[in-house]
Structure formats: C-alpha cells, structure tokens
mmCIF file with all atom_site columns, C-alpha atoms in Angstrom:
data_model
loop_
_atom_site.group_PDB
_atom_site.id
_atom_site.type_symbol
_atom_site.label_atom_id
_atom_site.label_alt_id
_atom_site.label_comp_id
_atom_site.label_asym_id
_atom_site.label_entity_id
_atom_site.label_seq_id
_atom_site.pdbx_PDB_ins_code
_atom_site.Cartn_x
_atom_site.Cartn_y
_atom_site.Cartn_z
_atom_site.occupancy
_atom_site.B_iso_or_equiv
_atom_site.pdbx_formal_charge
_atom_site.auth_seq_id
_atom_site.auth_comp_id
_atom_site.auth_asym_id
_atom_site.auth_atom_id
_atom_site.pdbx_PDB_model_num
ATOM 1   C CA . UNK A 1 1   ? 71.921  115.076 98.000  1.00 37.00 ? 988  UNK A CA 1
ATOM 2   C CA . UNK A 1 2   ? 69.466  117.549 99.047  1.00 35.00 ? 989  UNK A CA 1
ATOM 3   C CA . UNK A 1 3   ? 70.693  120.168 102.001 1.00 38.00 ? 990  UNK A CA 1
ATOM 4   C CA . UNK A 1 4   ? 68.611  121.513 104.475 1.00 38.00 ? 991  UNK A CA 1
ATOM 5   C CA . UNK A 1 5   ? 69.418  124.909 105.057 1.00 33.00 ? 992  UNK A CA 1
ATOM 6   C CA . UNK A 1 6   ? 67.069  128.094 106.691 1.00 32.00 ? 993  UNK A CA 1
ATOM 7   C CA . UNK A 1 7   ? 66.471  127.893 110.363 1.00 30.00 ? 994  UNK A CA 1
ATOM 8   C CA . UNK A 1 8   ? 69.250  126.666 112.093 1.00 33.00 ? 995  UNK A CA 1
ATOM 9   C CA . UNK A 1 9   ? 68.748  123.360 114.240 1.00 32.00 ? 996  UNK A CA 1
ATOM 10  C CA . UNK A 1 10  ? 70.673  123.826 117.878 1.00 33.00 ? 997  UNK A CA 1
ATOM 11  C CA . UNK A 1 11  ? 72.546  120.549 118.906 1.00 34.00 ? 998  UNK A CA 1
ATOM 12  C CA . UNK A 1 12  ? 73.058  120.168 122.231 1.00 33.00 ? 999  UNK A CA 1
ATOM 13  C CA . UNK A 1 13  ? 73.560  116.508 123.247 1.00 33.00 ? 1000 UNK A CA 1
ATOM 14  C CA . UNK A 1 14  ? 75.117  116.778 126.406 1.00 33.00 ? 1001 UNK A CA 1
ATOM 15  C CA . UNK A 1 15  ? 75.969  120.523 126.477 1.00 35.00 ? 1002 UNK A CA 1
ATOM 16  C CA . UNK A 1 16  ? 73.887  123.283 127.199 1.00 37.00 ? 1003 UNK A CA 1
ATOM 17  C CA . UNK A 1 17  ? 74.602  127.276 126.358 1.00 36.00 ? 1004 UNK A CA 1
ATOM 18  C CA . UNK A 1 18  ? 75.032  128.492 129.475 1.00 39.00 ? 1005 UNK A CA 1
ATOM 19  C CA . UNK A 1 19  ? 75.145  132.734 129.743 1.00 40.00 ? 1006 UNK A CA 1
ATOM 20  C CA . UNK A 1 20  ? 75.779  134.919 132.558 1.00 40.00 ? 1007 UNK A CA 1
ATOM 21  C CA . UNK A 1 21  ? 75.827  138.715 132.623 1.00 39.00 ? 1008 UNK A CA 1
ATOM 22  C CA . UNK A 1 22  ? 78.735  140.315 134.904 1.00 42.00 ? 1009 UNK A CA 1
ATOM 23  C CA . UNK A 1 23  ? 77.206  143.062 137.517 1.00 40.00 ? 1010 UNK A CA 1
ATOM 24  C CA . UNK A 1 24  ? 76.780  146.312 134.762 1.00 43.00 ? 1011 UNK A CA 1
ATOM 25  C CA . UNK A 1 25  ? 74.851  143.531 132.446 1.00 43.00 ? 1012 UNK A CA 1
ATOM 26  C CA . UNK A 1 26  ? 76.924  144.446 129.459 1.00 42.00 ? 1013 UNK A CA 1
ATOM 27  C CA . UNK A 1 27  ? 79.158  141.348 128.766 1.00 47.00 ? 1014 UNK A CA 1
ATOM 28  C CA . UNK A 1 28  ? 78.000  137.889 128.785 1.00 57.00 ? 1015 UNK A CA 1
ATOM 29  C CA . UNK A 1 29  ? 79.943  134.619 129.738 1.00 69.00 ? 1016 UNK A CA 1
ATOM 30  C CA . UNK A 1 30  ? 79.747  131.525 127.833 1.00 76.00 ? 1017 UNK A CA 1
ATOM 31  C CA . UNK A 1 31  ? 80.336  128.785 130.054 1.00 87.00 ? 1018 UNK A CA 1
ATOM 32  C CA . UNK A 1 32  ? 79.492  125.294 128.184 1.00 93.00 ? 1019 UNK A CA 1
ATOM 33  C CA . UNK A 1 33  ? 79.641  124.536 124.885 1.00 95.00 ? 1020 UNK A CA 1
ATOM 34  C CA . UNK A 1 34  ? 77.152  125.533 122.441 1.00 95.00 ? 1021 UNK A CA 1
ATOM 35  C CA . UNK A 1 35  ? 76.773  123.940 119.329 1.00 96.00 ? 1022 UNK A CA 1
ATOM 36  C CA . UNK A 1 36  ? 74.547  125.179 116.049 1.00 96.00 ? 1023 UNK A CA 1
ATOM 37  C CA . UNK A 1 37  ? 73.844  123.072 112.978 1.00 96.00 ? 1024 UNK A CA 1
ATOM 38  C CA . UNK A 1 38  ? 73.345  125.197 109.954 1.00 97.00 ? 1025 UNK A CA 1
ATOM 39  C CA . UNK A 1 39  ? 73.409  122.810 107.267 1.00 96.00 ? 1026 UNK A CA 1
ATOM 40  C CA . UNK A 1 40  ? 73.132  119.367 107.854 1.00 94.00 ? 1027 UNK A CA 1
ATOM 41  C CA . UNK A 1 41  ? 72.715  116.501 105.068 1.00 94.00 ? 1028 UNK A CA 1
ATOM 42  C CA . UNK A 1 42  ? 69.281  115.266 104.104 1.00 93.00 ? 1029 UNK A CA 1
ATOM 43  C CA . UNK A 1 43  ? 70.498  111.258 104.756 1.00 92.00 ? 1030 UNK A CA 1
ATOM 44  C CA . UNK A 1 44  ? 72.996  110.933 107.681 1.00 91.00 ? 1031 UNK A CA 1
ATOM 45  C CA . UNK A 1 45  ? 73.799  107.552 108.174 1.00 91.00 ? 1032 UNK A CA 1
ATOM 46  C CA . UNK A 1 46  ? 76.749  107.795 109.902 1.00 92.00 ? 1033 UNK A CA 1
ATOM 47  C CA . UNK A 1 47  ? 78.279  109.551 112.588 1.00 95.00 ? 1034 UNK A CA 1
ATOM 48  C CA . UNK A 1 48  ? 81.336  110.477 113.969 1.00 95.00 ? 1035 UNK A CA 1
ATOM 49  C CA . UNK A 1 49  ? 82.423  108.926 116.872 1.00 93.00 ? 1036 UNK A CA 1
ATOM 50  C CA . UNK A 1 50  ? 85.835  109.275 119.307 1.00 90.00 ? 1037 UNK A CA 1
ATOM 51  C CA . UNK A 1 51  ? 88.096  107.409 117.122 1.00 89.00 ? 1038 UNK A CA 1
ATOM 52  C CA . UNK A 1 52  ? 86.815  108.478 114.172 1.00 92.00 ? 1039 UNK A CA 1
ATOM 53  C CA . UNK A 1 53  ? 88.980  110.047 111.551 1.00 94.00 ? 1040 UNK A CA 1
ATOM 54  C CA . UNK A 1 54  ? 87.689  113.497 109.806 1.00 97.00 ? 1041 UNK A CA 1
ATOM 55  C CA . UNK A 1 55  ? 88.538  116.459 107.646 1.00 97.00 ? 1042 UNK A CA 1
ATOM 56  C CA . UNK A 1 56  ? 87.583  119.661 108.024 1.00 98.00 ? 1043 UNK A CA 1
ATOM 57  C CA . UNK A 1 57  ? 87.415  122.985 106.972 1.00 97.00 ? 1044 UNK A CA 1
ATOM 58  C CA . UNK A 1 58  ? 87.037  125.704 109.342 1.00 98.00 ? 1045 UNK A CA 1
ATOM 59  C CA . UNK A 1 59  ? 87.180  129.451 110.582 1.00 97.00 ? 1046 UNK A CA 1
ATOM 60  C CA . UNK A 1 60  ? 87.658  130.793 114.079 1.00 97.00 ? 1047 UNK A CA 1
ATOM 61  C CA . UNK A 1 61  ? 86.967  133.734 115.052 1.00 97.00 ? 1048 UNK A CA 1
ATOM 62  C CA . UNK A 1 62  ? 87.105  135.857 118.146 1.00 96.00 ? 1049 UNK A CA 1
ATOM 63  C CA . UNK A 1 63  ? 83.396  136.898 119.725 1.00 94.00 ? 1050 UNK A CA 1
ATOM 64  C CA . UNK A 1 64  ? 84.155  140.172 118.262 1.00 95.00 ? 1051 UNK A CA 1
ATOM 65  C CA . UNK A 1 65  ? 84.524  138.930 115.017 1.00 95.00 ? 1052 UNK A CA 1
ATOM 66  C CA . UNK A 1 66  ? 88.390  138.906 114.628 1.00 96.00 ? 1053 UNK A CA 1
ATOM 67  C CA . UNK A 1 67  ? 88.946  135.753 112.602 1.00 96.00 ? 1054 UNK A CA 1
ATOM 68  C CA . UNK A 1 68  ? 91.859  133.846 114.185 1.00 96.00 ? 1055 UNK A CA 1
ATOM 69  C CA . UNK A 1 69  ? 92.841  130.836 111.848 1.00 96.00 ? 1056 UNK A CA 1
ATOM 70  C CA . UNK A 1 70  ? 90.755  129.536 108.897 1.00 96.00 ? 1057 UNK A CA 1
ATOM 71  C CA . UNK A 1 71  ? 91.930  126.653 106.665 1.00 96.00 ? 1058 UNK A CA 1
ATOM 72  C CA . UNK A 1 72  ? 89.533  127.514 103.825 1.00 95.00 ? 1059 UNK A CA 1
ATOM 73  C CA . UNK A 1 73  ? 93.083  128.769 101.632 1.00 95.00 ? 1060 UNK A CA 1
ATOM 74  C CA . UNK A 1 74  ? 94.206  125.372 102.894 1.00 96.00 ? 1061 UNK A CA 1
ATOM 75  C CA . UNK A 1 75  ? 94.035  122.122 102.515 1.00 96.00 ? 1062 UNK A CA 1
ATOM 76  C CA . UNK A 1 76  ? 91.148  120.383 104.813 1.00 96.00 ? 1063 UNK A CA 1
ATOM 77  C CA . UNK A 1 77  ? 92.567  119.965 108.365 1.00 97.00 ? 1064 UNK A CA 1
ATOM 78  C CA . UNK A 1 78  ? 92.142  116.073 109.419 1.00 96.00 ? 1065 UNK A CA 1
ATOM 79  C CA . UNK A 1 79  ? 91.294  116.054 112.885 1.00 96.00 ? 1066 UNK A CA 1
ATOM 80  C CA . UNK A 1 80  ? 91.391  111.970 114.859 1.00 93.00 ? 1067 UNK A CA 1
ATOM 81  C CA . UNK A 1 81  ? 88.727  112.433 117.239 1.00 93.00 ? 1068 UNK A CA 1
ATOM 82  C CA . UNK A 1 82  ? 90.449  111.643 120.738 1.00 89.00 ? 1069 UNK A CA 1
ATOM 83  C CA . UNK A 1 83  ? 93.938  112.623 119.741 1.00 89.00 ? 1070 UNK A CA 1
ATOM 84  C CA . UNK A 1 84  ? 93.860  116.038 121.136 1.00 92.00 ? 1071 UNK A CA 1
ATOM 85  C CA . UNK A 1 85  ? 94.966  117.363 117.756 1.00 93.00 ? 1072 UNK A CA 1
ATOM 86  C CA . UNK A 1 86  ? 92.862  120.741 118.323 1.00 96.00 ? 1073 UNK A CA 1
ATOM 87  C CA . UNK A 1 87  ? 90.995  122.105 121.301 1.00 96.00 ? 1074 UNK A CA 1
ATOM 88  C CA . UNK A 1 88  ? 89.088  120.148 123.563 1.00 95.00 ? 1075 UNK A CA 1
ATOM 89  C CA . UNK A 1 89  ? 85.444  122.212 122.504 1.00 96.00 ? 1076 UNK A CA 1
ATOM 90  C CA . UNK A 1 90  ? 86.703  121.797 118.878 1.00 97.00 ? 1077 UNK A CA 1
ATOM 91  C CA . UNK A 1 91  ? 86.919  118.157 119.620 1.00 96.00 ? 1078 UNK A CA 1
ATOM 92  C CA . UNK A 1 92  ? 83.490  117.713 121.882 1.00 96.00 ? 1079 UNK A CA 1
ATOM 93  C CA . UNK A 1 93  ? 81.650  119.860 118.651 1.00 97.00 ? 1080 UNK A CA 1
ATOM 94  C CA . UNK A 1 94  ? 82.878  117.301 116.219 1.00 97.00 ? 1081 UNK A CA 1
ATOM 95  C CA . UNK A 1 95  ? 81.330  114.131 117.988 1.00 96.00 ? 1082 UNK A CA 1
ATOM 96  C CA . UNK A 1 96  ? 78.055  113.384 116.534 1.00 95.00 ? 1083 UNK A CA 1
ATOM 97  C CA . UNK A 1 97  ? 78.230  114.696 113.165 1.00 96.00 ? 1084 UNK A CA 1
ATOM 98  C CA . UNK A 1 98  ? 77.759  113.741 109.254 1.00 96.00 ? 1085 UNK A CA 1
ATOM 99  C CA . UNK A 1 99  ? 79.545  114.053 106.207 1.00 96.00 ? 1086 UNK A CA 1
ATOM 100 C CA . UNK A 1 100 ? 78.781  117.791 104.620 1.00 96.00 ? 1087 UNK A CA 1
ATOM 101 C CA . UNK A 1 101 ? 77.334  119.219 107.941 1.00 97.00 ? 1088 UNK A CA 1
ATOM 102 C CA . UNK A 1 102 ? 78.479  122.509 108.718 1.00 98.00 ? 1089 UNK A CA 1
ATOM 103 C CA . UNK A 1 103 ? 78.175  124.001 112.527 1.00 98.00 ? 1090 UNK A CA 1
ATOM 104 C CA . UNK A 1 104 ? 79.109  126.616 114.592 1.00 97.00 ? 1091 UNK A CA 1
ATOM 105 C CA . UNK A 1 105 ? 80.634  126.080 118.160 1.00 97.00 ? 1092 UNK A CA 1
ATOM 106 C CA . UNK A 1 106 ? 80.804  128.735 120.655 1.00 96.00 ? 1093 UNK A CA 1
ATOM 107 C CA . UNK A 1 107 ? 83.615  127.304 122.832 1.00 97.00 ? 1094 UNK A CA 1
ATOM 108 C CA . UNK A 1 108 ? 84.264  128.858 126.358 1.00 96.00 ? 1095 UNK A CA 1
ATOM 109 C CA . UNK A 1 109 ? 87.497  129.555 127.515 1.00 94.00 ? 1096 UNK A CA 1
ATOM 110 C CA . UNK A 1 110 ? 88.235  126.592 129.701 1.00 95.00 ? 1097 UNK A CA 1
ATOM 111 C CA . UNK A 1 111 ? 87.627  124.726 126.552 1.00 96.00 ? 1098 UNK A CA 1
ATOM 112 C CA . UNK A 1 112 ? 89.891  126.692 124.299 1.00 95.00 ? 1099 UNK A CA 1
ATOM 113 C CA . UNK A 1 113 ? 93.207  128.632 125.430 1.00 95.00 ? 1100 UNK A CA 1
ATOM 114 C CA . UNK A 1 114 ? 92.276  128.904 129.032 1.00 94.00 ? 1101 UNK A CA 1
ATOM 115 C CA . UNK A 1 115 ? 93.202  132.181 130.800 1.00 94.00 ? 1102 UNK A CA 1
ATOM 116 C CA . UNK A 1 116 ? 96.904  132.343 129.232 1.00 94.00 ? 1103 UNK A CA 1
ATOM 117 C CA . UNK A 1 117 ? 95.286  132.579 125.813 1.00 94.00 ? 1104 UNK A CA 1
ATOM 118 C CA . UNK A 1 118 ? 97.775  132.430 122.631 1.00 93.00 ? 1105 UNK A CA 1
ATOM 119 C CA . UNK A 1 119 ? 99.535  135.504 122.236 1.00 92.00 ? 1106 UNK A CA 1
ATOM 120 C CA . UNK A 1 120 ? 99.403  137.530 120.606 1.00 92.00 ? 1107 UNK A CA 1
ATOM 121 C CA . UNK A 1 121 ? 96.200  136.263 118.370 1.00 93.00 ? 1108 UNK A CA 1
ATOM 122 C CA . UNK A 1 122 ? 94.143  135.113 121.262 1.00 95.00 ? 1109 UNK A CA 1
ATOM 123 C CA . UNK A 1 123 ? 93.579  136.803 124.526 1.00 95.00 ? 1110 UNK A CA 1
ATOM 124 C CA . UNK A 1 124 ? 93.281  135.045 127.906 1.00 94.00 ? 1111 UNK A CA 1
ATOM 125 C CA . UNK A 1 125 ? 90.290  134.034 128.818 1.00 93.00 ? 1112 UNK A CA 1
ATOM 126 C CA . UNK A 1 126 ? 88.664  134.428 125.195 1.00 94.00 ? 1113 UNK A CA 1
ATOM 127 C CA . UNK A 1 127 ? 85.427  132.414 124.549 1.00 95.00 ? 1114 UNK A CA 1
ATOM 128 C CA . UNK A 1 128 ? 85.886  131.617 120.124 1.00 96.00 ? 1115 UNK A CA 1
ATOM 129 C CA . UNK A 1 129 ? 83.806  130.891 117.634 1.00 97.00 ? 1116 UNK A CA 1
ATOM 130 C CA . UNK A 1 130 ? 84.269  128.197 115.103 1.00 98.00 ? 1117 UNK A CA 1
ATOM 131 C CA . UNK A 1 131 ? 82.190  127.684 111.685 1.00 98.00 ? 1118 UNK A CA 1
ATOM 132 C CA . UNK A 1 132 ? 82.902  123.991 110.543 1.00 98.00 ? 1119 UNK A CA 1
ATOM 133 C CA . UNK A 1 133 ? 82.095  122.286 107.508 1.00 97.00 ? 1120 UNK A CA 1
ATOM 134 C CA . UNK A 1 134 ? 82.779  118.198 107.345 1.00 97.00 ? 1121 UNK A CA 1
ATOM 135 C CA . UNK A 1 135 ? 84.494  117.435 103.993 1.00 97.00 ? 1122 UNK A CA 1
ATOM 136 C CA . UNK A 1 136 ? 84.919  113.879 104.938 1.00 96.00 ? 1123 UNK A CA 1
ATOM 137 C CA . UNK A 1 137 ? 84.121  110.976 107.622 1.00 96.00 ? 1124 UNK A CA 1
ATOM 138 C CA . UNK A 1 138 ? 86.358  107.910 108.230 1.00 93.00 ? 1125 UNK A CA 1
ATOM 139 C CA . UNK A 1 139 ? 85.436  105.256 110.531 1.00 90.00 ? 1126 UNK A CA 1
ATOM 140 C CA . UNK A 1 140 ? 87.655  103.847 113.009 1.00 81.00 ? 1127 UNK A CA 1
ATOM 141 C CA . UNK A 1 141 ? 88.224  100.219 111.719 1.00 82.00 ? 1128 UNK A CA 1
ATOM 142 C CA . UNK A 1 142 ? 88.695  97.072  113.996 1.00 81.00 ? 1129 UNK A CA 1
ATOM 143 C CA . UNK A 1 143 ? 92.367  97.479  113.666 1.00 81.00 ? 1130 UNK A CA 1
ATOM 144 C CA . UNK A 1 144 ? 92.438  101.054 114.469 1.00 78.00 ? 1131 UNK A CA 1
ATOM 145 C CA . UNK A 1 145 ? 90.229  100.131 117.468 1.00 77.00 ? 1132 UNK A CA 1
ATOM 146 C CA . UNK A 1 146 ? 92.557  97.287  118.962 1.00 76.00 ? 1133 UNK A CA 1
ATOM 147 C CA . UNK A 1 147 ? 95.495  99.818  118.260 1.00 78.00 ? 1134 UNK A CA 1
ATOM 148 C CA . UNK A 1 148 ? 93.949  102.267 120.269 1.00 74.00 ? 1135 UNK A CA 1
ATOM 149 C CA . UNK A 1 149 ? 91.729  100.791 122.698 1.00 77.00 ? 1136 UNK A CA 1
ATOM 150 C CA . UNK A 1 150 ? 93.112  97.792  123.825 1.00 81.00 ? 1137 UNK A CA 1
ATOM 151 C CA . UNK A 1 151 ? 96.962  97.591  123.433 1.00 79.00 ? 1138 UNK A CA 1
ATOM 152 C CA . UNK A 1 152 ? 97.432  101.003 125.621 1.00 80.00 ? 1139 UNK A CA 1
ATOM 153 C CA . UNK A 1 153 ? 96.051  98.173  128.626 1.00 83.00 ? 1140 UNK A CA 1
ATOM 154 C CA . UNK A 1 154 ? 98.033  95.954  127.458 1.00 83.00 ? 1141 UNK A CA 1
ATOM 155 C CA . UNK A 1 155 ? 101.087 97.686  127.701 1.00 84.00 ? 1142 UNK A CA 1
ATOM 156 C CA . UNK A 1 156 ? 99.743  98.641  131.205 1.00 86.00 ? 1143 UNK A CA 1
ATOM 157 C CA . UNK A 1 157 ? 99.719  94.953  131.961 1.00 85.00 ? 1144 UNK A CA 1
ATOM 158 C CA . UNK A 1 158 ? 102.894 94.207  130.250 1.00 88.00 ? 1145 UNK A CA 1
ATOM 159 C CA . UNK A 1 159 ? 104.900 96.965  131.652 1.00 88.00 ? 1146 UNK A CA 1
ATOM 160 C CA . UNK A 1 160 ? 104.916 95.809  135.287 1.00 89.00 ? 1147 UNK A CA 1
ATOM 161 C CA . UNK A 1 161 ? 105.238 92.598  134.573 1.00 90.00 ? 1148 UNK A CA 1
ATOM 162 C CA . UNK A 1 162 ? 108.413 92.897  132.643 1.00 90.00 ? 1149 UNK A CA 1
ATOM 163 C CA . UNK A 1 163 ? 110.006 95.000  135.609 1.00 92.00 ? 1150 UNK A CA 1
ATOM 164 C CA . UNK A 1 164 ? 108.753 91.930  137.766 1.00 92.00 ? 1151 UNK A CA 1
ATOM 165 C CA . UNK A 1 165 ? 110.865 89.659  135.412 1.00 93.00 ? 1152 UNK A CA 1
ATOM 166 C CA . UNK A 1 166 ? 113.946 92.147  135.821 1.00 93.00 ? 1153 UNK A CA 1
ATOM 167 C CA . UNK A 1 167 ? 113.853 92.287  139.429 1.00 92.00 ? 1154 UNK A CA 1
ATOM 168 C CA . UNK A 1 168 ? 113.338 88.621  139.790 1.00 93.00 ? 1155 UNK A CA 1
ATOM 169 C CA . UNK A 1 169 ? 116.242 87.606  137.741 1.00 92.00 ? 1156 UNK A CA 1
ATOM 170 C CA . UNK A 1 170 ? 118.907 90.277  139.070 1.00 92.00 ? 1157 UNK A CA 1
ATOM 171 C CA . UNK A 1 171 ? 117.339 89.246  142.868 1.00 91.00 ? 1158 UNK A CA 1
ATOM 172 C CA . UNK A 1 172 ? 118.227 85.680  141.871 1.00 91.00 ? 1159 UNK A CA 1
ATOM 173 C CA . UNK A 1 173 ? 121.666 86.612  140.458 1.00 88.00 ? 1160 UNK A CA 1
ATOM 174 C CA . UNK A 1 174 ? 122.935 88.177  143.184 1.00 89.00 ? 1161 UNK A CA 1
ATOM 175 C CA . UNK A 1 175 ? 122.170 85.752  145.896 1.00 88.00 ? 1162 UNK A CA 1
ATOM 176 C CA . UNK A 1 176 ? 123.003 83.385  143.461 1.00 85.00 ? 1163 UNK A CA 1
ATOM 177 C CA . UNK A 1 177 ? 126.493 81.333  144.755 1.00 74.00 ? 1164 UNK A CA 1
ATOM 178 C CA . UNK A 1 178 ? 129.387 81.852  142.392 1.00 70.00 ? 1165 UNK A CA 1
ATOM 179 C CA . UNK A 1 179 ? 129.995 78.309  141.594 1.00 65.00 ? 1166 UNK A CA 1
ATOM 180 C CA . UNK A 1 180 ? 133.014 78.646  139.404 1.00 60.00 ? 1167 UNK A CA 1
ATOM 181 C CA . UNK A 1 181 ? 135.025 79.814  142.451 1.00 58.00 ? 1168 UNK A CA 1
ATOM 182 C CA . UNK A 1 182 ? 134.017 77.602  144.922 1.00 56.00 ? 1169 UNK A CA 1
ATOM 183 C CA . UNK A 1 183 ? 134.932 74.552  142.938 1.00 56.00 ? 1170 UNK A CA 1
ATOM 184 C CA . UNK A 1 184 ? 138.428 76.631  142.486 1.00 56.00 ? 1171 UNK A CA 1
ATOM 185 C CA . UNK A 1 185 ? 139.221 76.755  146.172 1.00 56.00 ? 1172 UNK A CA 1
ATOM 186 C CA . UNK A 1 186 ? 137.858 72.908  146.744 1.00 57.00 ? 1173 UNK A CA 1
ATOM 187 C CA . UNK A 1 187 ? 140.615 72.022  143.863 1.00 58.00 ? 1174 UNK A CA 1
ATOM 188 C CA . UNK A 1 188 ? 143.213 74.000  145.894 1.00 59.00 ? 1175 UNK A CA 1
ATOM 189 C CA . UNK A 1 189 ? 142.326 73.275  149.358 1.00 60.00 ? 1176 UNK A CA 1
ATOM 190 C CA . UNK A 1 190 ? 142.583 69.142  147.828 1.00 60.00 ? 1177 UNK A CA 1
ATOM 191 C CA . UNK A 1 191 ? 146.298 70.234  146.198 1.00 60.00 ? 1178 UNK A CA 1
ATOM 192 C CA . UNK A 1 192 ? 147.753 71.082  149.482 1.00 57.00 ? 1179 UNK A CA 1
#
C-alpha cells in the first residue's frame, strides 16, 4: 500500500480551528477542534464510525511541547468509539478515519481536562496536542449494534414496566381479603 505523505491534508468535517488572540496578542485560544491528516492510506475503504472498535498508538503533548502520555513503549491503546474511554476531542478526532492514517488533533480545553486539568501533568485549562496513528479498524457488527443501540431502550421500556408489575401486585395484595381467617371466624361463630 502506497502512503501519501508531504503536504498535510486538514480534516475538518464538522469542526473548524477556531483562534483568538487575548488583548497583548501574544497567546492564542483554540476553541474547536482541529484536526490534521499527515499520512493517510492510498485506498480507504472503510471508516470508523461511533461504535467502531480501534487501536491506536499515540502521543500527547502539551502546546509547549511537554509530551504528556504516549503509548508508543506500549502496547496499542484500543479505544470503542462512544465509550468515553479517552477524551471527548480524542474521541470526535477518531470518527472518520482509515486503517494506517496518522493525524494530529489540537483539542481545546473544554474538550480535554477542562479548567481543573490533571495534576500535576496537565494544567487547567490546557489546550493538547495528540499525534495518532491507526494500527487497526474493527467494525461494529450487528450484534454489537443491537447490544448497544437497541437493548439500552429496551431496558428503558422494560424498567418501568416491571415497577408497574410490582406495584400492581403488592396494591392487589394488600387490599386483598385474608380469606383463611374469615372462613376461621365463620367456623367459630357456627360452633357456638
């Protein structure tokens, strides 16, 4: 398989790169997610979808450069798309690619640690940096799909239904007319 490499191809989908200089003009604010394609595969047939199951290998890095976490001494992080297993601009970046494309995603702070950060590796309200490379690509199958699209409504459905049941039968119960002692006293009363 042939790679593309050289210029780098900006994928923005739905996001836009949105920068704003603070009143001196010095520091600027990333406020959407941006993501770059470096590489991307010649023949991309499929891509990943919410659902879909993938492994990665990746770096983050402070915008200063500071490199955070990497898995690259690792083995390949596997990531379900949807599952909130990593951060929420991690996840969006990961939608839409191939097997063997590698990206970078700028991910603003509201997407990452949010203004508490992770101390004491990541300050609050850091904007990060991410360099990803998909290793592998797993559909979602049909069973995988039912699993995790429909039985969560199900469940909904079930749930309050089954607490109808409950109350129904302990409502019924206890206006329910003991009939073991009333055919006690009728045997007495008949005695006397």
């Amino acid at each position: 398989m042939r790679i593309q490499t050289g210029i780098a191809l900006i994928f923005l989908a739905a996001f836009a790169f949105v920068a704003a200089e603070d009143a001196d003009g010095k520091e600027s604010v990333i406020e959407q997610l941006l993501v770059e394609t470096l590489v991307k595969p010649e023949t991309c047939t499929i891509t990943s979808e919410m659902g879909d199951t993938l492994q990665i290998h990746y770096t983050g890095r402070l915008m200063d450069g500071k490199v955070i976490d990497t898995s690259l001494s690792r083995e390949p992080l596997v990531v379900e798309l949807g599952k909130r297993s990593v951060i929420t601009g991690l996840e969006q970046a990961l939608v839409g690619l191939c097997e063997g494309q590698k990206i970078k995603a700028t991910i603003p702070a509201h997407l990452a640690y949010g203004k508490r950060g992770f101390p004491p590796t990541i300050p609050g309200d850091s904007t990060l940096e991410f360099e990803v490379e998909v290793i592998s690509l797993s559909q979602q199958t049909p069973w995988q799909k039912l699993v995790n699209d429909i039985l969560p409504l199900l469940c909904l459905a079930l749930v309050p239904t089954l607490l109808g049941l409950v109350g129904l039968y302990l409502y019924n119960k206890a206006h329910a007319q003991p009939h073991g002692k009333k055919k006690s006293k009728d045997k007495k009363s008949k005695k006397k």
